[in-house]
Short mmCIF file of C-alpha atoms in Angstrom, two decimals:
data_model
loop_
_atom_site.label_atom_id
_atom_site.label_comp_id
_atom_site.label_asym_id
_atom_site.label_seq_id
_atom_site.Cartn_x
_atom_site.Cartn_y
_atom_site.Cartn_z
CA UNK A 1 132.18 147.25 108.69
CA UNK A 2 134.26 150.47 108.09
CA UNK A 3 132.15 152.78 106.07
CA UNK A 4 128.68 151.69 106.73
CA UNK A 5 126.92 153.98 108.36
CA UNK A 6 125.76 153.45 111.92
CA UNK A 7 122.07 152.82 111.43
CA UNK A 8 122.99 150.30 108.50
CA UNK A 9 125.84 148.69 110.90
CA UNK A 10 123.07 147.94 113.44
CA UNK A 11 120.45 146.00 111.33
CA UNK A 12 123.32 143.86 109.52
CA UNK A 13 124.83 142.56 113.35
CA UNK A 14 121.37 142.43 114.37
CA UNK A 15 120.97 139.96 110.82
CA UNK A 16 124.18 138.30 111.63
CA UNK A 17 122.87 136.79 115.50
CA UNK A 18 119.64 135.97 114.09
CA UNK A 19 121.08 133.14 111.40
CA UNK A 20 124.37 132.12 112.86
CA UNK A 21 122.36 129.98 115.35
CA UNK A 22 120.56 128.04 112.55
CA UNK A 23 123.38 127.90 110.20
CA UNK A 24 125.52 126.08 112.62
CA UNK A 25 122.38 124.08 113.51
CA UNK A 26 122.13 123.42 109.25
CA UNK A 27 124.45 120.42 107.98
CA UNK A 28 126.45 120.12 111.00
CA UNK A 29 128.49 117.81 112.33
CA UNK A 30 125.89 116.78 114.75
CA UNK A 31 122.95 117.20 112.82
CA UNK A 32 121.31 113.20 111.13
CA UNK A 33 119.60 112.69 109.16
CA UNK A 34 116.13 110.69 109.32
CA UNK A 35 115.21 107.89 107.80
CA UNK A 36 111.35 106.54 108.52
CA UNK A 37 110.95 102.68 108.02
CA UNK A 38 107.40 100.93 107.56
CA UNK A 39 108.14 97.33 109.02
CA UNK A 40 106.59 94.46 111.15
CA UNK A 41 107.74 93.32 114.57
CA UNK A 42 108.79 89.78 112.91
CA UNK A 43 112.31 88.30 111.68
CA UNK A 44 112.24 90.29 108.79
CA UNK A 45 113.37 93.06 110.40
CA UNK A 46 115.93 91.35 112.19
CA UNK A 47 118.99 92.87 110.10
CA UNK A 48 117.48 96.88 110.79
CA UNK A 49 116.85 95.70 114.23
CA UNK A 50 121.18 94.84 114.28
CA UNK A 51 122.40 97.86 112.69
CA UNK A 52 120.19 100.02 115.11
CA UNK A 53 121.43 98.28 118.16
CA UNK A 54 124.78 98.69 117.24
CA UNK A 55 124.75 102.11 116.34
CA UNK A 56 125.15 101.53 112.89
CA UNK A 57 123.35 104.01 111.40
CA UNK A 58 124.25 106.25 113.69
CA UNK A 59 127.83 106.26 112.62
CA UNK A 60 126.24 107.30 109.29
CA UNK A 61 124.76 110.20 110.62
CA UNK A 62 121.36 108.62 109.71
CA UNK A 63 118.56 108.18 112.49
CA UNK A 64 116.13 105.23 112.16
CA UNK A 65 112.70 105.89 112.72
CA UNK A 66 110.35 103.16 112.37
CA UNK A 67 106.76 102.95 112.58
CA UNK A 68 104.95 99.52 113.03
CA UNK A 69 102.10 97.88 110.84
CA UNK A 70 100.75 94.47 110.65
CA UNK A 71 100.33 94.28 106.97
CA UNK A 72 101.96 94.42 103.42
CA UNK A 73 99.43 96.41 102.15
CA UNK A 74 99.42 99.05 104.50
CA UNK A 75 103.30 99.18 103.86
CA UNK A 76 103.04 99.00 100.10
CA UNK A 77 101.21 101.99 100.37
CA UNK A 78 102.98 103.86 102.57
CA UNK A 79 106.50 103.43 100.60
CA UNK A 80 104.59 104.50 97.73
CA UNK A 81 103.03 107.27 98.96
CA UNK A 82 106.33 108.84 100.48
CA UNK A 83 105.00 108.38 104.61
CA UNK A 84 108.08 105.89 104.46
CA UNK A 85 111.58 106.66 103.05
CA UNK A 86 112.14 102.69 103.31
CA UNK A 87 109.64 99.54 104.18
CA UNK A 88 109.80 95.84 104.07
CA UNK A 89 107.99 94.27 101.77
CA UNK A 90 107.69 90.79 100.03
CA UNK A 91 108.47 90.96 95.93
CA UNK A 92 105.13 89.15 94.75
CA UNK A 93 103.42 91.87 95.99
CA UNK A 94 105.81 94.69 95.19
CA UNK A 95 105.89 93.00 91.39
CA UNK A 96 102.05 93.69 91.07
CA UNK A 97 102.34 97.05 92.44
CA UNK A 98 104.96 98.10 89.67
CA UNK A 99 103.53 96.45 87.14
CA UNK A 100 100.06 98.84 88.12
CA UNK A 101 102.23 101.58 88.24
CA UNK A 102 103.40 102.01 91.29
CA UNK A 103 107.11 103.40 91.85
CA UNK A 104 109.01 101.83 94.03
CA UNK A 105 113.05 101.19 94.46
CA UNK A 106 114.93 97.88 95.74
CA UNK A 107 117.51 97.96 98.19
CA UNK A 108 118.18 94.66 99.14
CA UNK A 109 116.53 91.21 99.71
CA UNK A 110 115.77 91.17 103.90
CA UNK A 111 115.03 87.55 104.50
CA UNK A 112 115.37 84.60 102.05
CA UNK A 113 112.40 81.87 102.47
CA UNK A 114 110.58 81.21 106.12
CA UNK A 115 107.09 80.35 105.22
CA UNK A 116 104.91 76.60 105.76
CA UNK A 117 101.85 75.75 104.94
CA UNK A 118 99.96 74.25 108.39
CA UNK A 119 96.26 72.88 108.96
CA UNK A 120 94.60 72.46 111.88
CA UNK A 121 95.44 68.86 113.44
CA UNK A 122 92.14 67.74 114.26
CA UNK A 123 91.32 67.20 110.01
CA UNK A 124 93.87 64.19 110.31
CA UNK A 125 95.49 65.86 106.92
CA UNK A 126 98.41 63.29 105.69
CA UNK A 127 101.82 65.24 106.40
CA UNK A 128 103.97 62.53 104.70
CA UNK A 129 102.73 63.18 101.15
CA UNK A 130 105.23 64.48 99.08
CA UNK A 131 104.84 68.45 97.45
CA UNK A 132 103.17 69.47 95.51
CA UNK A 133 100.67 66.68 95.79
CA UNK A 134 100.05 67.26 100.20
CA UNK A 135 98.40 70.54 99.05
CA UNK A 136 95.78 68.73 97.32
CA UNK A 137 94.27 67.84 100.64
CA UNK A 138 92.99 71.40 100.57
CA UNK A 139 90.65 71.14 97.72
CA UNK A 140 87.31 72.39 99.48
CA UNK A 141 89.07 73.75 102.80
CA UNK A 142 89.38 77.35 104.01
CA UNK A 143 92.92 79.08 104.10
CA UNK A 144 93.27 81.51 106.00
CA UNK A 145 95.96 84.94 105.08
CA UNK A 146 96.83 87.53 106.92
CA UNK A 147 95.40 90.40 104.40
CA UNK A 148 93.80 89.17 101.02
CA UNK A 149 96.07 90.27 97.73
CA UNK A 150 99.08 90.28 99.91
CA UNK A 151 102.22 88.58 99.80
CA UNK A 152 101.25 84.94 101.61
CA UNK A 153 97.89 84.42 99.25
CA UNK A 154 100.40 85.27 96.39
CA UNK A 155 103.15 82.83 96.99
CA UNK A 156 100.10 80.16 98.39
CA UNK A 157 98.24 80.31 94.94
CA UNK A 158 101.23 79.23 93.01
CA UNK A 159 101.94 76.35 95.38
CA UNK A 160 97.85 75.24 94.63
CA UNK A 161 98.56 76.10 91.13
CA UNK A 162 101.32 73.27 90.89
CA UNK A 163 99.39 70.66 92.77
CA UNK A 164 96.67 70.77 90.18
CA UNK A 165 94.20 73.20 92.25
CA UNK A 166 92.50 76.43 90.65
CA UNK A 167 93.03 78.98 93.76
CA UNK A 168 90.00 80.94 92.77
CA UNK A 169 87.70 77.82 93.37
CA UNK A 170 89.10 74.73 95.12
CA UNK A 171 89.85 76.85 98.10
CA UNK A 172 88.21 79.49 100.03
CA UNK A 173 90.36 82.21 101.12
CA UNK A 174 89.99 84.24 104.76
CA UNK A 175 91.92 87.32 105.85
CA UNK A 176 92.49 86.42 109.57
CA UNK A 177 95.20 89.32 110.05
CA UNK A 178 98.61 89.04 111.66
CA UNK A 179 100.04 88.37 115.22
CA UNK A 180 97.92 87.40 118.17
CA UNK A 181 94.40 87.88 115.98
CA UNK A 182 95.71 85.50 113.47
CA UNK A 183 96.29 83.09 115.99
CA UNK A 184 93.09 83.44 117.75
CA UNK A 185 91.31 82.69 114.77
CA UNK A 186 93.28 79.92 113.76
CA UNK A 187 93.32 78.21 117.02
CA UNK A 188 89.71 78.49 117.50
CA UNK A 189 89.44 76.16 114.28
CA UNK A 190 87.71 78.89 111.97
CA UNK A 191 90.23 78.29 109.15
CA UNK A 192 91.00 74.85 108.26
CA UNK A 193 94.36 75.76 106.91
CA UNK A 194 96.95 78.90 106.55
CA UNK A 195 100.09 80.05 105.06
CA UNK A 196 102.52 80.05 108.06
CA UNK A 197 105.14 81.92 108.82
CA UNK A 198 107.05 82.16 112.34
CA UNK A 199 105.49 84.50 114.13
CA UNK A 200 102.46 82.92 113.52
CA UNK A 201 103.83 79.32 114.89
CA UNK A 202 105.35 81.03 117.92
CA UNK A 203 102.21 82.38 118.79
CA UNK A 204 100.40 79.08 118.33
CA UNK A 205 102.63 77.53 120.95
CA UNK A 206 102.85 79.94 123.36
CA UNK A 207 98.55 79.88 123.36
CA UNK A 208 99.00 75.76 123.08
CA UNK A 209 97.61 75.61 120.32
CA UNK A 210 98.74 72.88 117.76
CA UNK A 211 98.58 72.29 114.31
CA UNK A 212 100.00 70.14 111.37
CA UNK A 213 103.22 71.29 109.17
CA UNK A 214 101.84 70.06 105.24
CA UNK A 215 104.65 71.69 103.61
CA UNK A 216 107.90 73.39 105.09
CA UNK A 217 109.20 76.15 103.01
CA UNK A 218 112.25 77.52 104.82
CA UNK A 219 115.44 77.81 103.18
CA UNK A 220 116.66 77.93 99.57
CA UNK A 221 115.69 73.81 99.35
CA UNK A 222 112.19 73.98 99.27
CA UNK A 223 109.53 73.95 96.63
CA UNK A 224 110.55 77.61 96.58
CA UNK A 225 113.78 78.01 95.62
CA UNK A 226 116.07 81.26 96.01
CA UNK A 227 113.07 83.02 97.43
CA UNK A 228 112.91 86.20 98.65
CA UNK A 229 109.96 86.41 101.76
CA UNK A 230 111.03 90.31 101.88
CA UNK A 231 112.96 93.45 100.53
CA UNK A 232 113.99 96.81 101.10
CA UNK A 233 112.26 98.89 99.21
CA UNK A 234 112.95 102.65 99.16
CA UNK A 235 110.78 105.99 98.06
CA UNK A 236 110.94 106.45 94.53
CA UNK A 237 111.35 110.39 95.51
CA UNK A 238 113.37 109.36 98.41
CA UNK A 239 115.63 107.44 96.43
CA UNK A 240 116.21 109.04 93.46
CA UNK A 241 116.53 112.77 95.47
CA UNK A 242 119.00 111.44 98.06
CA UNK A 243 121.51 109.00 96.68
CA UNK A 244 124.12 109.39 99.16
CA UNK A 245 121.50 109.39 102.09
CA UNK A 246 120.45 106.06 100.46
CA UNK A 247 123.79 104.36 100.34
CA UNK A 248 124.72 105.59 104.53
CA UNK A 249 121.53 103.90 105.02
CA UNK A 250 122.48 100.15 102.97
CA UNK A 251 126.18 100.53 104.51
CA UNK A 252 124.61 99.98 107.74
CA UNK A 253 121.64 97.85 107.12
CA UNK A 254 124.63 95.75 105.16
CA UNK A 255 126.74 95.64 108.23
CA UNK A 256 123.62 94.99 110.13
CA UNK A 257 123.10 91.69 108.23
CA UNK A 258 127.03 90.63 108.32
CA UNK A 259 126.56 90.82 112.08
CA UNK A 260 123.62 88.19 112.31
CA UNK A 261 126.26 85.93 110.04
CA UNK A 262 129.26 86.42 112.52
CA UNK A 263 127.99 87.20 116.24
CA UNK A 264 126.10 85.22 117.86
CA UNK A 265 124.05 87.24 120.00
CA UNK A 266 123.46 89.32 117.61
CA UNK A 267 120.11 87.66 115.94
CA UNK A 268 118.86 87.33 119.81
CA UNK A 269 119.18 90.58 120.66
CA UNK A 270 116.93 91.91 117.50
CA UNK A 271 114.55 89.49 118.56
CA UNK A 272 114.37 90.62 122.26
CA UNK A 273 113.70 94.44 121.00
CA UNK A 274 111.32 93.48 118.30
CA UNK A 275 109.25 92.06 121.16
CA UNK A 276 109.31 88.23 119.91
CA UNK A 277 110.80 87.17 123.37
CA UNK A 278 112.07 88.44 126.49
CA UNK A 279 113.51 85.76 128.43
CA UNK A 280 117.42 85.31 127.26
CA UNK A 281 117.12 81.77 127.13
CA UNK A 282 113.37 81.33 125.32
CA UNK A 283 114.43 84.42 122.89
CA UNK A 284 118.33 82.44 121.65
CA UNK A 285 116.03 79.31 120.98
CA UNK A 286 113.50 81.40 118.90
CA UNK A 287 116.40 82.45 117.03
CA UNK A 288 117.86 79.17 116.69
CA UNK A 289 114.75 77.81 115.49
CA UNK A 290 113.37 80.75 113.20
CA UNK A 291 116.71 82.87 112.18
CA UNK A 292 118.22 81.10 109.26
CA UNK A 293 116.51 82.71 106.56
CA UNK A 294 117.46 86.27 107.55
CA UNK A 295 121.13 85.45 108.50
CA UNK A 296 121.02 83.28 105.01
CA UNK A 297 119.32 85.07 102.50
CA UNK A 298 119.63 84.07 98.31
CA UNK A 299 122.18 87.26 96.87
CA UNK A 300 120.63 90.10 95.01
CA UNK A 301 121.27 88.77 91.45
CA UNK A 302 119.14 89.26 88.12
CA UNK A 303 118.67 85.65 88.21
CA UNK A 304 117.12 85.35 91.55
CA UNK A 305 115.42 88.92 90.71
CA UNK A 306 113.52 86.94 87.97
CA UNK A 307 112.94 84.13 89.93
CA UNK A 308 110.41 85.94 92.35
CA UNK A 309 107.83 86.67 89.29
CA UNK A 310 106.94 82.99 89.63
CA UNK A 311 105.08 84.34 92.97
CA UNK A 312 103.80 87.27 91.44
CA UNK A 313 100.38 87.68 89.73
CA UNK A 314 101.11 88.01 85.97
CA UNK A 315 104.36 86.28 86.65
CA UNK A 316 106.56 89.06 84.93
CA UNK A 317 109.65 90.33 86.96
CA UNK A 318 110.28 94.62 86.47
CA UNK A 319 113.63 95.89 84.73
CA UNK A 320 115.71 94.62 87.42
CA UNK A 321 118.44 97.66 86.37
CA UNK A 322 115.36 100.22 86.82
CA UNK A 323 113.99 99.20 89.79
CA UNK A 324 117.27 97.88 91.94
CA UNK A 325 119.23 100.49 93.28
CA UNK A 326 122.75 99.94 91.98
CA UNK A 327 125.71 99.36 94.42
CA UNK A 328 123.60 99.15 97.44
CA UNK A 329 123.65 95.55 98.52
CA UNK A 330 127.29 96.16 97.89
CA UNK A 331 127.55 99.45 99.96
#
């Protein structure tokens, strides 16, 4: 600082201790980067669970940060509205949202098909008919959905639609919520009927509570297809603002899912920190019984992009190239 006179000297080392704490702290080698998630404490989160366990995203220099919710459409609208970077979400309802407006960006599919349609046991409902026509045994019942307009009523109305029912009349719908409120009301025979999904069944038998499978729709052969029950789906802003941020964050979510296909306490282990089990031994069979559509999921294809708009309302699939971010579920 030859040349600058002393009272000048003195303010720009004074300057000089003042930002070279934060600079280093700015960008560095140990600073990651956050990433907030809007999920539920179910199997569709079993492939985040994996990558966080395993210090996946860590090696990213990503944090995950998740927050919990019980319901589509409070995660719909919290991806939307930028309180989530990522959330997990199922595509009929995502569809409807875009097609309203909404902004939203795919990652990757999360878990391929895990649903069922069940009714209580005590209606003596025939479970050998063949689908689509077992479903008309509902004309007149109750159905019960975790949130109405959300995912489950979606995919349910199309399955009433094909055995000849109009879902608007031959069935009367009831939001019974998710988790242990869903079963309460269920096993306390308020709802004759209800679109199922594993949690839900695990929670049944752990109360002993029983109830009748009509229709089993897990895996790709089922009346549903190459569905997807969930997807990644980023921040428009998010997305679009951070594209390298966004690919760290599939690498490991990717390497999350490859784990539940090759180790096999991996899918246990996600299920024991998401809550659905403590016990080693109870937890494995959980998995055994409830983990092959998210460690077997239909690939992230156009075709199979399309395919979800059956389950939509207005049955019309987005741009796939405008609304899939590209090279993720390859990252």
């Amino acid at each position: 600082m030859r040349g600058i006179m002393p009272g000048v000297r003195r303010i720009v080392v004074l300057l000089m201790l003042i930002t070279l704490p934060s600079i280093a702290g700015c960008g560095g080698s140990d600073a990651a980067t956050a990433v907030s998630y809007g999920g539920v404490r179910d199997q569709s989160t079993t492939g985040y669970a994996v990558a966080e366990l395993q210090g996946l995203y860590a090696q990213q220099g990503l944090t995950f940060s998740p927050t919990w919710a019980t319901s589509g459409t409070v995660l719909l609208q919290g991806v939307v509205s930028g309180d989530f970077d990522v959330a997990n979400l199922g595509p009929a309802q995502l569809y409807g949202a875009i097609a309203n407006g909404a902004c939203a960006r795919v990652l990757r599919p999360t878990q391929g098909a895990a649903y069922s349609v069940i009714a209580q046991p005590g209606l003596g409902l025939d479970t050998t008919r063949p689908y689509p026509q077992t479903l008309t045994q509902l004309r007149g019942r109750s159905v019960g959905v975790p949130v109405r307009g959300a995912a489950q009523e979606l995919v349910l109305r199309s399955l009433l639609a094909d055995a000849g029912l109009d879902p608007d009349t031959d069935v009367t719908w009831v939001a019974i919520g998710a988790g242990a409120a869903a079963a309460s009301t269920f096993a306390s025979g308020k709802v004759d009927a209800a679109m199922s999904y594993p949690q839900l069944e695990v929670n049944l038998g752990a109360g002993g509570a029983g109830y009748d499978k009509l229709v089993d729709l897990a895996g790709p052969d089922t009346p549903l297809g190459a569905f997807w029950q969930s997807v990644a789906v980023a921040n428009c802003d998010w997305a679009d603002e951070h594209p390298d941020t966004v690919l760290k964050f599939c690498h490991a979510l990717n390497e999350g899912f490859r784990a539940l296909e090759q180790e096999p306490d991996a899918g246990p282990r996600a299920f024991a920190w998401l809550g659905l089990g403590s016990d080693p031994g109870p937890v494995r069979n959980l998995w055994e019984k409830y983990g092959t559509p998210v460690a077997n999921i239909p690939p992230l294809t156009e075709e199979n992009w399309n395919h979800q708009a059956k389950f939509a309302a207005g049955a019309t699939a987005p741009d796939f190239s405008e609304h899939v971010v590209d090279g993720c579920s390859t990252a």
